[in-house]
PDB file of C-alpha atoms in Angstrom:
ATOM      1  CA  ASP A   1       6.080  25.425  -6.864  1.00  0.00           C
ATOM      2  CA  THR A   2       3.822  23.431  -4.527  1.00  0.00           C
ATOM      3  CA  GLY A   3       5.466  24.642  -1.324  1.00  0.00           C
ATOM      4  CA  VAL A   4       7.113  21.278  -0.645  1.00  0.00           C
ATOM      5  CA  SER A   5      10.888  21.437  -0.949  1.00  0.00           C
ATOM      6  CA  GLN A   6      13.422  18.641  -1.152  1.00  0.00           C
ATOM      7  CA  ASN A   7      17.183  18.706  -0.812  1.00  0.00           C
ATOM      8  CA  PRO A   8      19.415  17.876  -2.451  1.00  0.00           C
ATOM      9  CA  ARG A   9      17.831  17.757  -5.901  1.00  0.00           C
ATOM     10  CA  HIS A  10      20.503  15.410  -7.195  1.00  0.00           C
ATOM     11  CA  LYS A  11      22.851  13.050  -5.418  1.00  0.00           C
ATOM     12  CA  ILE A  12      25.534  10.831  -6.896  1.00  0.00           C
ATOM     13  CA  THR A  13      27.117   8.365  -4.530  1.00  0.00           C
ATOM     14  CA  LYS A  14      29.279   5.293  -4.656  1.00  0.00           C
ATOM     15  CA  ARG A  15      27.878   1.920  -3.777  1.00  0.00           C
ATOM     16  CA  GLY A  16      28.156   1.245  -0.069  1.00  0.00           C
ATOM     17  CA  GLN A  17      27.952   4.867   1.026  1.00  0.00           C
ATOM     18  CA  ASN A  18      25.165   6.316   3.165  1.00  0.00           C
ATOM     19  CA  VAL A  19      22.943   9.123   1.908  1.00  0.00           C
ATOM     20  CA  THR A  20      20.335  11.321   3.568  1.00  0.00           C
ATOM     21  CA  PHE A  21      17.587  13.325   1.920  1.00  0.00           C
ATOM     22  CA  ARG A  22      15.497  16.078   3.449  1.00  0.00           C
ATOM     23  CA  CYS A  23      11.896  17.083   2.836  1.00  0.00           C
ATOM     24  CA  ASP A  24      10.260  20.282   4.059  1.00  0.00           C
ATOM     25  CA  PRO A  25       6.472  19.989   3.746  1.00  0.00           C
ATOM     26  CA  ILE A  26       3.896  22.741   3.609  1.00  0.00           C
ATOM     27  CA  SER A  27       4.049  24.117   7.131  1.00  0.00           C
ATOM     28  CA  GLU A  28       0.533  23.354   8.363  1.00  0.00           C
ATOM     29  CA  HIS A  29       0.369  19.876   6.810  1.00  0.00           C
ATOM     30  CA  ASN A  30       0.181  17.063   9.345  1.00  0.00           C
ATOM     31  CA  ARG A  31       0.847  14.176   6.949  1.00  0.00           C
ATOM     32  CA  LEU A  32       4.063  13.506   5.105  1.00  0.00           C
ATOM     33  CA  TYR A  33       4.713  10.741   2.590  1.00  0.00           C
ATOM     34  CA  TRP A  34       7.793   9.313   0.888  1.00  0.00           C
ATOM     35  CA  TYR A  35       7.629   7.648  -2.521  1.00  0.00           C
ATOM     36  CA  ARG A  36      10.224   6.201  -4.879  1.00  0.00           C
ATOM     37  CA  GLN A  37      10.021   6.334  -8.666  1.00  0.00           C
ATOM     38  CA  THR A  38      12.141   4.437 -11.156  1.00  0.00           C
ATOM     39  CA  LEU A  39      12.317   5.198 -14.854  1.00  0.00           C
ATOM     40  CA  GLY A  40       9.088   4.546 -16.736  1.00  0.00           C
ATOM     41  CA  GLN A  41       7.122   3.609 -13.627  1.00  0.00           C
ATOM     42  CA  GLY A  42       4.692   5.457 -11.428  1.00  0.00           C
ATOM     43  CA  PRO A  43       5.791   6.430  -7.918  1.00  0.00           C
ATOM     44  CA  GLU A  44       5.702   3.689  -5.275  1.00  0.00           C
ATOM     45  CA  PHE A  45       4.741   4.341  -1.674  1.00  0.00           C
ATOM     46  CA  LEU A  46       7.511   3.911   0.911  1.00  0.00           C
ATOM     47  CA  THR A  47       6.259   5.306   4.213  1.00  0.00           C
ATOM     48  CA  TYR A  48       4.157   8.008   5.802  1.00  0.00           C
ATOM     49  CA  PHE A  49       3.950  10.089   8.963  1.00  0.00           C
ATOM     50  CA  GLN A  50       1.140  11.714  10.804  1.00  0.00           C
ATOM     51  CA  ASN A  51       2.844  14.495  12.706  1.00  0.00           C
ATOM     52  CA  GLU A  52       5.952  12.828  14.167  1.00  0.00           C
ATOM     53  CA  ALA A  53       4.560   9.291  14.198  1.00  0.00           C
ATOM     54  CA  GLN A  54       5.557   6.907  11.418  1.00  0.00           C
ATOM     55  CA  LEU A  55       2.341   5.004  10.811  1.00  0.00           C
ATOM     56  CA  GLU A  56       3.091   2.706   7.893  1.00  0.00           C
ATOM     57  CA  LYS A  57       6.105   1.350   6.058  1.00  0.00           C
ATOM     58  CA  SER A  58       6.017  -0.432   2.729  1.00  0.00           C
ATOM     59  CA  ARG A  59       7.712  -3.777   2.213  1.00  0.00           C
ATOM     60  CA  LEU A  60       9.903  -1.856  -0.239  1.00  0.00           C
ATOM     61  CA  LEU A  61      11.513  -0.135   2.727  1.00  0.00           C
ATOM     62  CA  SER A  62      14.286  -2.551   3.624  1.00  0.00           C
ATOM     63  CA  ASP A  63      16.293  -2.400   6.845  1.00  0.00           C
ATOM     64  CA  ARG A  64      18.778  -0.137   5.096  1.00  0.00           C
ATOM     65  CA  PHE A  65      16.159   2.592   4.858  1.00  0.00           C
ATOM     66  CA  SER A  66      15.073   4.753   7.766  1.00  0.00           C
ATOM     67  CA  ALA A  67      12.869   7.796   7.892  1.00  0.00           C
ATOM     68  CA  GLU A  68      12.232  10.297  10.636  1.00  0.00           C
ATOM     69  CA  ARG A  69      10.081  13.309  11.184  1.00  0.00           C
ATOM     70  CA  PRO A  70      11.214  14.897  14.433  1.00  0.00           C
ATOM     71  CA  LYS A  71       8.804  17.455  15.879  1.00  0.00           C
ATOM     72  CA  GLY A  72       6.368  16.753  13.066  1.00  0.00           C
ATOM     73  CA  SER A  73       7.925  19.250  10.689  1.00  0.00           C
ATOM     74  CA  PHE A  74      10.646  18.333   8.172  1.00  0.00           C
ATOM     75  CA  SER A  75      11.505  14.723   7.438  1.00  0.00           C
ATOM     76  CA  THR A  76      14.673  12.865   6.515  1.00  0.00           C
ATOM     77  CA  LEU A  77      15.102   9.644   4.580  1.00  0.00           C
ATOM     78  CA  GLU A  78      18.393   7.832   5.052  1.00  0.00           C
ATOM     79  CA  ILE A  79      19.691   4.964   2.969  1.00  0.00           C
ATOM     80  CA  GLN A  80      22.589   3.018   4.425  1.00  0.00           C
ATOM     81  CA  ARG A  81      25.052   0.976   2.364  1.00  0.00           C
ATOM     82  CA  THR A  82      23.542   2.093  -0.921  1.00  0.00           C
ATOM     83  CA  GLU A  83      23.163  -0.365  -3.772  1.00  0.00           C
ATOM     84  CA  GLN A  84      22.822   0.291  -7.487  1.00  0.00           C
ATOM     85  CA  GLY A  85      19.185  -0.784  -7.264  1.00  0.00           C
ATOM     86  CA  ASP A  86      18.525   2.194  -5.001  1.00  0.00           C
ATOM     87  CA  SER A  87      19.032   4.539  -7.954  1.00  0.00           C
ATOM     88  CA  ALA A  88      15.698   6.309  -8.365  1.00  0.00           C
ATOM     89  CA  MET A  89      13.806   9.537  -7.809  1.00  0.00           C
ATOM     90  CA  TYR A  90      12.743   9.939  -4.176  1.00  0.00           C
ATOM     91  CA  LEU A  91       9.609  12.005  -3.829  1.00  0.00           C
ATOM     92  CA  CYS A  92       8.103  13.601  -0.766  1.00  0.00           C
ATOM     93  CA  ALA A  93       4.502  14.732  -0.452  1.00  0.00           C
ATOM     94  CA  SER A  94       2.425  16.352   2.265  1.00  0.00           C
ATOM     95  CA  SER A  95      -1.250  16.738   2.990  1.00  0.00           C
ATOM     96  CA  LEU A  96      -3.553  18.172   5.612  1.00  0.00           C
ATOM     97  CA  ARG A  97      -5.748  15.468   7.011  1.00  0.00           C
ATOM     98  CA  GLY A  98      -8.812  16.672   8.826  1.00  0.00           C
ATOM     99  CA  ALA A  99     -11.070  14.830  11.207  1.00  0.00           C
ATOM    100  CA  GLY A 100     -13.556  12.348   9.853  1.00  0.00           C
ATOM    101  CA  SER A 101     -13.704  10.591   6.526  1.00  0.00           C
ATOM    102  CA  GLY A 102     -12.934  12.129   3.173  1.00  0.00           C
ATOM    103  CA  SER A 103     -10.039  12.283   0.805  1.00  0.00           C
ATOM    104  CA  TYR A 104      -7.349  14.885   0.646  1.00  0.00           C
ATOM    105  CA  GLU A 105      -4.954  15.895  -2.057  1.00  0.00           C
ATOM    106  CA  GLN A 106      -1.216  15.459  -1.684  1.00  0.00           C
ATOM    107  CA  TYR A 107       1.290  18.087  -2.681  1.00  0.00           C
ATOM    108  CA  PHE A 108       4.553  16.743  -4.044  1.00  0.00           C
ATOM    109  CA  GLY A 109       8.029  18.140  -3.968  1.00  0.00           C
ATOM    110  CA  PRO A 110      10.340  18.110  -6.999  1.00  0.00           C
ATOM    111  CA  GLY A 111      12.130  14.992  -5.814  1.00  0.00           C
ATOM    112  CA  THR A 112      15.718  13.981  -5.156  1.00  0.00           C
ATOM    113  CA  ARG A 113      17.342  11.989  -7.925  1.00  0.00           C
ATOM    114  CA  LEU A 114      19.774   9.428  -6.539  1.00  0.00           C
ATOM    115  CA  THR A 115      22.390   7.783  -8.718  1.00  0.00           C
ATOM    116  CA  VAL A 116      24.452   4.991  -7.184  1.00  0.00           C
ATOM    117  CA  THR A 117      27.624   4.177  -9.132  1.00  0.00           C
TER     118      THR A 117
ATOM    119  CA  ASP B   1      -6.610  -0.289  -3.132  1.00  0.00           C
ATOM    120  CA  ALA B   2      -8.837  -1.154  -6.072  1.00  0.00           C
ATOM    121  CA  LYS B   3      -7.085  -1.117  -9.421  1.00  0.00           C
ATOM    122  CA  THR B   4      -7.581   1.211 -12.355  1.00  0.00           C
ATOM    123  CA  THR B   5      -7.026   0.694 -16.071  1.00  0.00           C
ATOM    124  CA  GLN B   6      -5.891   3.489 -18.374  1.00  0.00           C
ATOM    125  CA  PRO B   7      -4.642   3.606 -21.975  1.00  0.00           C
ATOM    126  CA  ASN B   8      -0.868   3.755 -22.148  1.00  0.00           C
ATOM    127  CA  SER B   9      -0.803   6.802 -24.380  1.00  0.00           C
ATOM    128  CA  MET B  10      -3.002   9.358 -26.117  1.00  0.00           C
ATOM    129  CA  GLU B  11      -2.467  12.245 -28.481  1.00  0.00           C
ATOM    130  CA  SER B  12      -4.451  15.412 -28.866  1.00  0.00           C
ATOM    131  CA  ASN B  13      -4.204  18.592 -30.858  1.00  0.00           C
ATOM    132  CA  GLU B  14      -3.420  21.831 -29.119  1.00  0.00           C
ATOM    133  CA  GLU B  15      -6.442  23.948 -28.171  1.00  0.00           C
ATOM    134  CA  GLU B  16      -8.830  21.003 -28.467  1.00  0.00           C
ATOM    135  CA  PRO B  17     -10.580  19.193 -25.609  1.00  0.00           C
ATOM    136  CA  VAL B  18      -9.011  16.009 -24.272  1.00  0.00           C
ATOM    137  CA  HIS B  19     -10.909  13.139 -22.689  1.00  0.00           C
ATOM    138  CA  LEU B  20      -8.766  10.760 -20.653  1.00  0.00           C
ATOM    139  CA  PRO B  21     -10.611   7.554 -19.691  1.00  0.00           C
ATOM    140  CA  CYS B  22     -10.154   5.392 -16.610  1.00  0.00           C
ATOM    141  CA  ASN B  23     -11.844   2.094 -15.778  1.00  0.00           C
ATOM    142  CA  HIS B  24     -12.247   0.995 -12.161  1.00  0.00           C
ATOM    143  CA  SER B  25     -14.769  -1.816 -12.211  1.00  0.00           C
ATOM    144  CA  THR B  26     -13.923  -3.017  -8.659  1.00  0.00           C
ATOM    145  CA  ILE B  27     -14.401   0.382  -7.023  1.00  0.00           C
ATOM    146  CA  SER B  28     -15.939   0.290  -3.541  1.00  0.00           C
ATOM    147  CA  GLY B  29     -18.499   2.655  -2.123  1.00  0.00           C
ATOM    148  CA  THR B  30     -15.945   4.626  -0.096  1.00  0.00           C
ATOM    149  CA  ASP B  31     -13.314   4.952  -2.836  1.00  0.00           C
ATOM    150  CA  TYR B  32     -12.619   8.439  -4.093  1.00  0.00           C
ATOM    151  CA  ILE B  33     -11.372   8.863  -7.671  1.00  0.00           C
ATOM    152  CA  HIS B  34      -8.245  10.997  -7.836  1.00  0.00           C
ATOM    153  CA  TRP B  35      -6.302  12.283 -10.819  1.00  0.00           C
ATOM    154  CA  TYR B  36      -2.715  13.405 -10.678  1.00  0.00           C
ATOM    155  CA  ARG B  37      -0.389  14.349 -13.486  1.00  0.00           C
ATOM    156  CA  GLN B  38       3.363  14.377 -13.764  1.00  0.00           C
ATOM    157  CA  LEU B  39       5.119  16.762 -16.084  1.00  0.00           C
ATOM    158  CA  PRO B  40       8.600  15.834 -17.278  1.00  0.00           C
ATOM    159  CA  SER B  41      11.244  16.056 -14.545  1.00  0.00           C
ATOM    160  CA  GLN B  42       8.726  17.116 -11.882  1.00  0.00           C
ATOM    161  CA  GLY B  43       6.875  15.516  -9.011  1.00  0.00           C
ATOM    162  CA  PRO B  44       3.231  14.552  -9.478  1.00  0.00           C
ATOM    163  CA  GLU B  45       0.670  17.330  -9.331  1.00  0.00           C
ATOM    164  CA  TYR B  46      -2.877  17.001  -7.994  1.00  0.00           C
ATOM    165  CA  VAL B  47      -5.510  17.648 -10.660  1.00  0.00           C
ATOM    166  CA  ILE B  48      -8.936  16.785  -9.296  1.00  0.00           C
ATOM    167  CA  HIS B  49     -10.886  14.221  -7.288  1.00  0.00           C
ATOM    168  CA  GLY B  50     -14.485  13.166  -6.763  1.00  0.00           C
ATOM    169  CA  LEU B  51     -16.707  10.555  -5.158  1.00  0.00           C
ATOM    170  CA  THR B  52     -20.002  10.321  -7.020  1.00  0.00           C
ATOM    171  CA  SER B  53     -20.867  13.619  -8.675  1.00  0.00           C
ATOM    172  CA  ASN B  54     -19.068  15.311 -11.539  1.00  0.00           C
ATOM    173  CA  VAL B  55     -16.512  17.856 -10.397  1.00  0.00           C
ATOM    174  CA  ASN B  56     -15.020  20.955 -11.958  1.00  0.00           C
ATOM    175  CA  ASN B  57     -12.034  23.047 -10.983  1.00  0.00           C
ATOM    176  CA  ARG B  58      -9.745  25.515 -12.691  1.00  0.00           C
ATOM    177  CA  MET B  59      -7.600  22.751 -14.176  1.00  0.00           C
ATOM    178  CA  ALA B  60     -10.090  20.173 -15.396  1.00  0.00           C
ATOM    179  CA  SER B  61     -13.437  18.432 -15.076  1.00  0.00           C
ATOM    180  CA  LEU B  62     -14.076  14.944 -13.782  1.00  0.00           C
ATOM    181  CA  ALA B  63     -17.017  13.033 -15.190  1.00  0.00           C
ATOM    182  CA  ILE B  64     -17.981   9.958 -13.144  1.00  0.00           C
ATOM    183  CA  ALA B  65     -20.212   7.249 -14.591  1.00  0.00           C
ATOM    184  CA  GLU B  66     -23.459   6.590 -12.787  1.00  0.00           C
ATOM    185  CA  ASP B  67     -22.292   3.118 -11.680  1.00  0.00           C
ATOM    186  CA  ARG B  68     -18.878   4.605 -10.778  1.00  0.00           C
ATOM    187  CA  LYS B  69     -17.049   1.886 -12.682  1.00  0.00           C
ATOM    188  CA  SER B  70     -15.414   4.393 -14.982  1.00  0.00           C
ATOM    189  CA  SER B  71     -14.513   8.054 -15.081  1.00  0.00           C
ATOM    190  CA  THR B  72     -13.150  10.580 -17.548  1.00  0.00           C
ATOM    191  CA  LEU B  73     -10.797  13.454 -16.953  1.00  0.00           C
ATOM    192  CA  ILE B  74     -11.594  16.329 -19.283  1.00  0.00           C
ATOM    193  CA  LEU B  75      -9.119  19.022 -20.202  1.00  0.00           C
ATOM    194  CA  HIS B  76     -11.256  21.607 -21.914  1.00  0.00           C
ATOM    195  CA  ARG B  77      -8.611  23.197 -24.096  1.00  0.00           C
ATOM    196  CA  ALA B  78      -5.275  21.448 -24.204  1.00  0.00           C
ATOM    197  CA  THR B  79      -2.071  23.440 -24.262  1.00  0.00           C
ATOM    198  CA  LEU B  80       1.477  22.232 -24.769  1.00  0.00           C
ATOM    199  CA  ARG B  81       1.980  22.510 -21.010  1.00  0.00           C
ATOM    200  CA  ASP B  82      -0.611  19.776 -20.503  1.00  0.00           C
ATOM    201  CA  ALA B  83       1.744  17.188 -21.986  1.00  0.00           C
ATOM    202  CA  ALA B  84       2.309  14.838 -19.058  1.00  0.00           C
ATOM    203  CA  VAL B  85       1.605  11.404 -17.633  1.00  0.00           C
ATOM    204  CA  TYR B  86      -1.884  11.342 -16.112  1.00  0.00           C
ATOM    205  CA  TYR B  87      -2.633   8.929 -13.282  1.00  0.00           C
ATOM    206  CA  CYS B  88      -6.091   7.788 -12.210  1.00  0.00           C
ATOM    207  CA  ILE B  89      -6.015   6.535  -8.592  1.00  0.00           C
ATOM    208  CA  LEU B  90      -8.617   5.216  -6.165  1.00  0.00           C
ATOM    209  CA  ARG B  91      -8.365   6.183  -2.522  1.00  0.00           C
ATOM    210  CA  ASP B  92     -10.446   4.807   0.338  1.00  0.00           C
ATOM    211  CA  GLY B  93     -11.871   7.803   2.130  1.00  0.00           C
ATOM    212  CA  ASP B  94     -12.674   5.848   5.282  1.00  0.00           C
ATOM    213  CA  PHE B  95      -9.398   4.104   5.730  1.00  0.00           C
ATOM    214  CA  GLY B  96      -7.173   6.855   7.066  1.00  0.00           C
ATOM    215  CA  ASN B  97      -3.905   6.158   5.295  1.00  0.00           C
ATOM    216  CA  GLU B  98      -4.067   8.087   2.099  1.00  0.00           C
ATOM    217  CA  LYS B  99      -1.109   6.614   0.335  1.00  0.00           C
ATOM    218  CA  LEU B 100      -1.402   6.821  -3.416  1.00  0.00           C
ATOM    219  CA  THR B 101      -1.046   3.660  -5.473  1.00  0.00           C
ATOM    220  CA  PHE B 102       0.120   4.786  -8.896  1.00  0.00           C
ATOM    221  CA  GLY B 103      -0.142   2.663 -12.016  1.00  0.00           C
ATOM    222  CA  THR B 104       1.732   3.499 -15.188  1.00  0.00           C
ATOM    223  CA  GLY B 105      -0.807   6.151 -16.231  1.00  0.00           C
ATOM    224  CA  THR B 106      -1.584   7.632 -19.643  1.00  0.00           C
ATOM    225  CA  ARG B 107       1.131   9.566 -21.419  1.00  0.00           C
ATOM    226  CA  LEU B 108      -0.586  12.512 -23.120  1.00  0.00           C
ATOM    227  CA  THR B 109       1.128  14.090 -26.101  1.00  0.00           C
ATOM    228  CA  ILE B 110      -0.097  17.443 -27.361  1.00  0.00           C
ATOM    229  CA  ILE B 111       0.407  18.141 -31.048  1.00  0.00           C
ATOM    230  CA  PRO B 112       1.009  21.809 -31.897  1.00  0.00           C
TER     231      PRO B 112
END
């Protein structure tokens, strides 16, 4: 257990429905990342937050996707009008970024597996 | 991010050392070398990272070539729980956004 939790762990939804996932990072971590992973591939970056500010979004994040991190704590990822191609594992990670240069490890949650039927 | 090249798969016997190679010939001076692993049905797990010097921690050792164009993750005594996909990733330490760009990694199989 890394200290990053994600809910729900599994979600099955019908095409066209909206879904929302939640990520609770390690409490003192100021950075939060969302990734998506499909079968046989490595995770792909979607977006990240520093505190409550969303600083970068991948081109993978279409208009149907939105992420928030109110108050710089937990984060939600919403997918509207789901499509079968959205079926994947959605992973959240957090890190503590200090001042200055350097590189910091990310701690991942167990993921939310989405199946769109 | 600069790209890395890893073998698709490797096998090793239990209780023996494992050397996982990674090539990164286009690495820049500010790129850190990170290793993560992903056990079945889990999120990725940080293993180790380094910039220029070899690094050791409780999980593994990272040996970095003098020209930094390659590196090797060393598991000193493999156990069945080390069976996972291992990802070698470069991260720019000066850039700020620390998103991870995963490749397909090396699938390590441990033979009992």
